[in-house]
mmCIF file of C-alpha atoms and ligand atoms in Angstrom:
data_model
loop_
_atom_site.group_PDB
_atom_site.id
_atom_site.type_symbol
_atom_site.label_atom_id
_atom_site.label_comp_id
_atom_site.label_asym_id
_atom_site.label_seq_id
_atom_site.Cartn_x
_atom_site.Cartn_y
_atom_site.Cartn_z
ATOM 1 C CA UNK A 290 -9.839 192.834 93.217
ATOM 2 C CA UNK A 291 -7.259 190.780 90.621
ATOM 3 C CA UNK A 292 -10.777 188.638 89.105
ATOM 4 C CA UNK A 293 -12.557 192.253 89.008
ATOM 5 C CA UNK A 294 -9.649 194.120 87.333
ATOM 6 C CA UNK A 295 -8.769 190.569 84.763
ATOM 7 C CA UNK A 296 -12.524 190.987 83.695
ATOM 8 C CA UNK A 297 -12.519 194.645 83.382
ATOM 9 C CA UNK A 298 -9.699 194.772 81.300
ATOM 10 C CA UNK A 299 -10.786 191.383 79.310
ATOM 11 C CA UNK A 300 -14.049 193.587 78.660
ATOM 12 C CA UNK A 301 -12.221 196.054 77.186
ATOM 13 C CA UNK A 302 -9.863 193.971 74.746
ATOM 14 C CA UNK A 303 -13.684 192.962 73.627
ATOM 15 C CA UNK A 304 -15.033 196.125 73.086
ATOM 16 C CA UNK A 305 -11.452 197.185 71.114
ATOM 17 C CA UNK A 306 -11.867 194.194 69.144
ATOM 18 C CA UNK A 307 -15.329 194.786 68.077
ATOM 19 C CA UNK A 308 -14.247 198.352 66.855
ATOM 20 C CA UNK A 309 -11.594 196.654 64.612
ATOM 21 C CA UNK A 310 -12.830 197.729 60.929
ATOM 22 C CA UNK A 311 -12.271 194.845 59.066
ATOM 23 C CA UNK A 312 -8.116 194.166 59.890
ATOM 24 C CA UNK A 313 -8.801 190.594 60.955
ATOM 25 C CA UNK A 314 -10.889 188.136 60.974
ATOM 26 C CA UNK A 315 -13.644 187.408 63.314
ATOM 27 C CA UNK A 316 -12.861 184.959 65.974
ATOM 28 C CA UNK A 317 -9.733 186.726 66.127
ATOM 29 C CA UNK A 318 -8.653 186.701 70.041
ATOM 30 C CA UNK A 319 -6.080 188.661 71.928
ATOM 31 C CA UNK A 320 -2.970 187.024 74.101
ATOM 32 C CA UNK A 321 -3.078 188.835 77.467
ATOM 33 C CA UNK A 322 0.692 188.890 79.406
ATOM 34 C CA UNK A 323 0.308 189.970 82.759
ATOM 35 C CA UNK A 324 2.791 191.955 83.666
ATOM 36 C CA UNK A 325 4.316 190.991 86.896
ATOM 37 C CA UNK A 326 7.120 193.086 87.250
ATOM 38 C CA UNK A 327 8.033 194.582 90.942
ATOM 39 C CA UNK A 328 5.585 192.534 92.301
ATOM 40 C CA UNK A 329 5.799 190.092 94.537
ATOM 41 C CA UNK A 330 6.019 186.164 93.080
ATOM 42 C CA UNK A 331 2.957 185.316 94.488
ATOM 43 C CA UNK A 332 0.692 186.737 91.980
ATOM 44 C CA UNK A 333 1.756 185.192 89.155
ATOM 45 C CA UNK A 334 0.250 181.712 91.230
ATOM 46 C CA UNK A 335 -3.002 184.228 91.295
ATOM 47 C CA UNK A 336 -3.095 185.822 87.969
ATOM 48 C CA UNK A 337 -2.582 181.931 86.623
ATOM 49 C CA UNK A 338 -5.462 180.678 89.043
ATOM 50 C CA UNK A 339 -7.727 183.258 86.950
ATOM 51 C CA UNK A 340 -6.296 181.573 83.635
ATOM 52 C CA UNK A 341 -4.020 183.497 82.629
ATOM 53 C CA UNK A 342 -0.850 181.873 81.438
ATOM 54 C CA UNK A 343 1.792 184.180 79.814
ATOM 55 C CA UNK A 344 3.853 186.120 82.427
ATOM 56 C CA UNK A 345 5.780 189.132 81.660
ATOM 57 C CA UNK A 346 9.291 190.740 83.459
ATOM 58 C CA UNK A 347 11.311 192.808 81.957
ATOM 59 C CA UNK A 348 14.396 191.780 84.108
ATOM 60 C CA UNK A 349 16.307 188.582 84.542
ATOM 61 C CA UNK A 350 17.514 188.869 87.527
ATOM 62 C CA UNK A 351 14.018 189.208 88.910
ATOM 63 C CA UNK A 352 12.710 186.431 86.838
ATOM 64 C CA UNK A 353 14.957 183.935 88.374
ATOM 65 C CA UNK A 354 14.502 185.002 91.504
ATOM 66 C CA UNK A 355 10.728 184.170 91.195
ATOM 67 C CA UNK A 356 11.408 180.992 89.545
ATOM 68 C CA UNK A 357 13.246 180.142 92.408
ATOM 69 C CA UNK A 358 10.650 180.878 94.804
ATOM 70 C CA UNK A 359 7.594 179.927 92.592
ATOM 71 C CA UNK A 360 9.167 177.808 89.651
ATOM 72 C CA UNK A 361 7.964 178.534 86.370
ATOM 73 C CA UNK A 362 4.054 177.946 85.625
ATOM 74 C CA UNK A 363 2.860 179.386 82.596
ATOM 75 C CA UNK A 364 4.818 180.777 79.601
ATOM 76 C CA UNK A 365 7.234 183.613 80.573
ATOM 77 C CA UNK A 366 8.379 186.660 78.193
ATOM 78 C CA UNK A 367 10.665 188.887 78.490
ATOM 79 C CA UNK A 368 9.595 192.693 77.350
ATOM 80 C CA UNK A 369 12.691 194.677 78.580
ATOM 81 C CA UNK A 370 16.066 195.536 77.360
ATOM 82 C CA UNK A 371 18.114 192.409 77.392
ATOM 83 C CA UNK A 372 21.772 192.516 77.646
ATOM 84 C CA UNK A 373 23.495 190.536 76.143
ATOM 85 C CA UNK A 374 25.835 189.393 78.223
ATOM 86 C CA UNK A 375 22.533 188.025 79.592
ATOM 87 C CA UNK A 376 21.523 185.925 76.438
ATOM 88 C CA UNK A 377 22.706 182.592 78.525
ATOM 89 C CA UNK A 378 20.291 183.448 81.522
ATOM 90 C CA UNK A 379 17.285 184.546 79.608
ATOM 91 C CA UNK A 380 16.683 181.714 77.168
ATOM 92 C CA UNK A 381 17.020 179.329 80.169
ATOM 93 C CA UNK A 382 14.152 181.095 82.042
ATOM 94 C CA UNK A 383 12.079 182.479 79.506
ATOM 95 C CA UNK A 384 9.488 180.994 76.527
ATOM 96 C CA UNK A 385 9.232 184.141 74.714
ATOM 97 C CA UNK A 386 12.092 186.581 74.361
ATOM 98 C CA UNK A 387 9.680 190.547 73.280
ATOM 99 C CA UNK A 388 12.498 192.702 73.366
ATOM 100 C CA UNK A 389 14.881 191.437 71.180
ATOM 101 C CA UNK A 390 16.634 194.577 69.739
ATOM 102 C CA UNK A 391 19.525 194.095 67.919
ATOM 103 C CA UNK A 392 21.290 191.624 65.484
ATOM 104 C CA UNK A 393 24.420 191.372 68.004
ATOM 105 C CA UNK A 394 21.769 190.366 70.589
ATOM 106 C CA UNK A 395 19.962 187.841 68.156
ATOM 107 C CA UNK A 396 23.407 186.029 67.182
ATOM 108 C CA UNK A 397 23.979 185.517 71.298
ATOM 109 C CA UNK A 398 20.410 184.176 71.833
ATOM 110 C CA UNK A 399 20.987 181.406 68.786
ATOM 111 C CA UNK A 400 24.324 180.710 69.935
ATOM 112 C CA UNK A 401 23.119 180.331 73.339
ATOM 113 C CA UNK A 402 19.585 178.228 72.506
ATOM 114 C CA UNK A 403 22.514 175.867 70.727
ATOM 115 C CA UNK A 404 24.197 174.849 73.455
ATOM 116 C CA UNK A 405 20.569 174.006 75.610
ATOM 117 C CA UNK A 406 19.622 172.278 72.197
ATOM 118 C CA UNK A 407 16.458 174.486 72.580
ATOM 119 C CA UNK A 408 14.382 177.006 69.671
ATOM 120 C CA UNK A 409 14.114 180.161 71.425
ATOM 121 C CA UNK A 410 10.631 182.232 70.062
ATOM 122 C CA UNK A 411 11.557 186.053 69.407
ATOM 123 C CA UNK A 412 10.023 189.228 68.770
ATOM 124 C CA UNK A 413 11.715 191.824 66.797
ATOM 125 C CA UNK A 414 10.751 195.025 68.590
ATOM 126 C CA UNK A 415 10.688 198.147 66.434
ATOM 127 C CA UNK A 416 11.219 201.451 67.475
ATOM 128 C CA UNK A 417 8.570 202.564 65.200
ATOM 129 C CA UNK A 418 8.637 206.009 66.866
ATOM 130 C CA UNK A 419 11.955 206.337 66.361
ATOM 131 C CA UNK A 420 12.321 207.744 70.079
ATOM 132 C CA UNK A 421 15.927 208.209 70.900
ATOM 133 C CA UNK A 422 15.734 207.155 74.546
ATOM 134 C CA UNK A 423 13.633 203.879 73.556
ATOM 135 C CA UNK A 424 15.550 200.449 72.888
ATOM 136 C CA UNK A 425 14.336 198.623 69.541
ATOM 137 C CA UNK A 426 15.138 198.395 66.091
ATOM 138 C CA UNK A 427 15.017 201.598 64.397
ATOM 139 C CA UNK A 428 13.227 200.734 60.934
ATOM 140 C CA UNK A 429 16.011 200.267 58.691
ATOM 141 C CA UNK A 430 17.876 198.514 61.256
ATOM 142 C CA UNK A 431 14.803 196.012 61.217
ATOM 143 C CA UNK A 432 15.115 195.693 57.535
ATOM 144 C CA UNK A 433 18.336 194.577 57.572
ATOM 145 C CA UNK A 434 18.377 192.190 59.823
ATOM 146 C CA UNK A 435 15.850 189.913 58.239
ATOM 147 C CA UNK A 436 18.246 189.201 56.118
ATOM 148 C CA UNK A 437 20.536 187.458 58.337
ATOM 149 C CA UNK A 438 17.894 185.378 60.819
ATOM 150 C CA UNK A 439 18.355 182.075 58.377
ATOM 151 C CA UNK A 440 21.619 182.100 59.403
ATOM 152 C CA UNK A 441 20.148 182.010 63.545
ATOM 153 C CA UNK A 442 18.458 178.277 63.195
ATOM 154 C CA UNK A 443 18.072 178.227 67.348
ATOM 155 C CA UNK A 444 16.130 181.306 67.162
ATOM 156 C CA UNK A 445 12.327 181.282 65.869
ATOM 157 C CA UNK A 446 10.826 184.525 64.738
ATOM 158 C CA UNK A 447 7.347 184.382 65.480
ATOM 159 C CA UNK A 448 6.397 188.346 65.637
ATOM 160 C CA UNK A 449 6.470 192.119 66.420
ATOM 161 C CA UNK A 450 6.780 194.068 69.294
ATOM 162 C CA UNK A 451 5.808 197.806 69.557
ATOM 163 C CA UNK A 452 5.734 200.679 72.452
ATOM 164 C CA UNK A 453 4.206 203.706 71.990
ATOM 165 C CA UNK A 454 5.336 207.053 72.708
ATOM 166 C CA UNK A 455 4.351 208.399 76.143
ATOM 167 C CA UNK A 456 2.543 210.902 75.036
ATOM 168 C CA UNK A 457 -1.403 212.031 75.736
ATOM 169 C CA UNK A 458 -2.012 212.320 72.074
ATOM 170 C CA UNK A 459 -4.149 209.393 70.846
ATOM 171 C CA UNK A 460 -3.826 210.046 67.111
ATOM 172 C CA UNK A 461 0.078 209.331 67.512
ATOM 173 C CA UNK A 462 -0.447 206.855 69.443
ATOM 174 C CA UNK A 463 -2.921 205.209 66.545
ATOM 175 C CA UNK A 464 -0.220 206.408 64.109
ATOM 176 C CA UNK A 465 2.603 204.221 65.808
ATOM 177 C CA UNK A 466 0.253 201.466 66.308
ATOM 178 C CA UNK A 467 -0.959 201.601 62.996
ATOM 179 C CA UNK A 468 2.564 201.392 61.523
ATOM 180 C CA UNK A 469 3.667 198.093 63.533
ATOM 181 C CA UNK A 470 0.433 196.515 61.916
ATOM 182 C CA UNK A 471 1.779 197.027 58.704
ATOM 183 C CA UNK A 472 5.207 195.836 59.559
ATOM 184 C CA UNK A 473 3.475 192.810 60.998
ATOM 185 C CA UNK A 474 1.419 192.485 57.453
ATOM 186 C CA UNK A 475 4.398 192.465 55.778
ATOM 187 C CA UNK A 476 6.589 190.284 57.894
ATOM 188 C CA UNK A 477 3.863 187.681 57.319
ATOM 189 C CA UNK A 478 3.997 187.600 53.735
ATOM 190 C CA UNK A 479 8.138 187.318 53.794
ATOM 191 C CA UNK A 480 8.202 184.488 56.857
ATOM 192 C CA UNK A 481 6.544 181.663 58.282
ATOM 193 C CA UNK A 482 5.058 181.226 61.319
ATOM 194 C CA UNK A 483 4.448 184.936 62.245
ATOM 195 C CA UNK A 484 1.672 185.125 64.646
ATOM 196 C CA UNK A 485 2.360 188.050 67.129
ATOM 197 C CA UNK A 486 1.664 191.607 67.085
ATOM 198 C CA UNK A 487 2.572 192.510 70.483
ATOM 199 C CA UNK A 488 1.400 196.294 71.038
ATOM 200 C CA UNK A 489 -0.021 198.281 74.257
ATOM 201 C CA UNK A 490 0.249 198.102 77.777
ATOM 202 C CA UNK A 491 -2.293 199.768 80.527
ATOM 203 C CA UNK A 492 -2.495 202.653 79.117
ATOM 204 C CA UNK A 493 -2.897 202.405 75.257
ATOM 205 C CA UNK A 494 -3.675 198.296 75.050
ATOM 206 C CA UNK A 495 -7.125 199.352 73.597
ATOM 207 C CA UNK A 496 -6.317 201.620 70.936
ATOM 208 C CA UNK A 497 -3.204 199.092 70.323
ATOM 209 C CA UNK A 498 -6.408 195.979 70.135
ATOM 210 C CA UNK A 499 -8.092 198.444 67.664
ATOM 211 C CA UNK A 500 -5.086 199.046 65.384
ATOM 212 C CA UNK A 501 -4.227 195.221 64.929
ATOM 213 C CA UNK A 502 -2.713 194.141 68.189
ATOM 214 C CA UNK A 503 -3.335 190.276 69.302
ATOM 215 C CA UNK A 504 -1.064 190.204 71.968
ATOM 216 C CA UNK A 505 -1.058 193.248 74.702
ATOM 217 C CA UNK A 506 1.244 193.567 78.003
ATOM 218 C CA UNK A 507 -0.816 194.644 80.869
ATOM 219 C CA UNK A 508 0.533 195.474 84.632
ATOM 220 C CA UNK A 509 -0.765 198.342 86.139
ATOM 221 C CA UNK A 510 -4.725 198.024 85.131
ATOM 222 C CA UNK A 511 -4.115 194.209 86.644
ATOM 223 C CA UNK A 512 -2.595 194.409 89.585
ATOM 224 C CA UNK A 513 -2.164 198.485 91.047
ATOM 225 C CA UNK A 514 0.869 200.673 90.698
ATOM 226 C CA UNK A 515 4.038 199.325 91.280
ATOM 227 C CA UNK A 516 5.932 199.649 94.372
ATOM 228 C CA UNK A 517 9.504 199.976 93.265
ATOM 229 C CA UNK A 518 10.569 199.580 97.298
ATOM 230 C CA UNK A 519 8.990 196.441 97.931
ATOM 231 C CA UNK A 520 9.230 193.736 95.695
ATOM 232 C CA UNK A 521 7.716 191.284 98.575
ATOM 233 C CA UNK A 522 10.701 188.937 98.175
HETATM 234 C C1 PLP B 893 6.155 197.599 82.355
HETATM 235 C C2 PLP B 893 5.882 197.259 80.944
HETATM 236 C C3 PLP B 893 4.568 196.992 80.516
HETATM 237 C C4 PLP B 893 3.357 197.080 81.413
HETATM 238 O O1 PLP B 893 3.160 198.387 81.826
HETATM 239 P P1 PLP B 893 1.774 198.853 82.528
HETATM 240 O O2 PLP B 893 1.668 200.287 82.177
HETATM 241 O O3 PLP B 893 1.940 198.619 83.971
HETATM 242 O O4 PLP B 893 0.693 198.033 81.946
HETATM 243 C C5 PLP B 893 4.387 196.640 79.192
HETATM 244 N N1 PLP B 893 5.418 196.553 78.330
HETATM 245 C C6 PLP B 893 6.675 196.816 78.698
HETATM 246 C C7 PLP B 893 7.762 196.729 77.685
HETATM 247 C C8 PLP B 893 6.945 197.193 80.007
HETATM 248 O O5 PLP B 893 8.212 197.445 80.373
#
């Protein structure tokens, strides 16, 4: 069922890719994270058996719980709110911190990547959307805060991150997407190193593929709907 639903959805990202008009290259490829969230530990081993490497949670408390049961294959990212009270935990158990949302939070994940003597990589995430119950930058939030990240030498921007409005409304959905390509344009030209447009998750990663994406956050069209009771651990 996991290889049937990895190659549906890998057929997909191919298809969305192919309807791209011209936004990137060709050869261009997309970074699937599986997310793994309230499931049970045990398929990340299987989703990683079927190749695929990058892991996402979106809490720390359940990612070191797995990592104490399973240890930590792969590449792990976080994609939810972070405290940051937290910032200690989370750059000890995960290679990619998504949801990075505020400069308060950035200055605790430098000072914090210090003291392991590690470079943490970071996503800003936008609230493009500007959605009042939704964590992120709001745009001119964003803005400023470039300004500051030389001064965060543990930290390593290497991207965007994007969610789009819940909403059944593709053309807003394309709209959203659409604008966190062109902040990811743009943050290219002013940094280094920017490689990551993370954008979509079950239910929008194609549209998100055809507006520019190259790295989507899949859970439900991987592995079922989550059961919130029964985390299998
Ligand atoms: C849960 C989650 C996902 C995956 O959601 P699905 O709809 O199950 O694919 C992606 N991104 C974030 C930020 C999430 O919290």
């Amino acid at each position: 069922m996991l290889a049937e639903n990895l190659q549906k959805v890998s057929g997909n990202i191919e298809a969305a890719l192919a309807k791209r008009t011209g936004k990137m290259q060709s050869g261009d490829s997309v970074c699937l994270v599986a997310v793994t969230k309230n499931h049970p530990a045990e398929i990340i081993s299987e989703i990683e058996a079927l190749g695929v490497v990058n892991i996402g949670e979106n809490r720390v408390q359940e990612a070191r719980e797995k990592q104490e049961h399973i240890g930590h294959p792969g590449h792990w990212h976080l994609i939810g709110h972070l405290q940051t009270n937290k910032a200690k935990q989370a750059v000890g158990l995960f290679d990619m911190i998504e949801s990075a949302d505020s400069e308060h939070l950035l200055r605790a994940l430098d000072k914090e990547s210090a003291k392991l003597d590690k470079v943490t990589e970071v996503l800003l995430q936008i609230n493009v959307a500007r959605e009042p119950q939704k964590t992120g930058f709001l745009p001119e939030e964003y803005e400023a805060v470039l300004d500051k990240i030389d001064e965060l030498p543990h930290i390593k921007i290497r991207g965007i991150m994007v969610i789009a409005p819940n909403t059944p409304d593709e053309s807003v959905i394309h709209s959203v997407f659409h604008k966190g390509y062109e902040y990811f344009c743009d943050l290219k030209e002013r940094m280094e190193d920017i490689d990551y447009l993370s954008m979509g998750m079950s239910g929008d990663y194609e549209i998100a593929v055809e507006e520019g994406a190259n790295m989507v956050r899949v859970g439900s069209a991987l592995f079922g709907a989550r059961d919130y009771g029964n985390r299998g651990y």
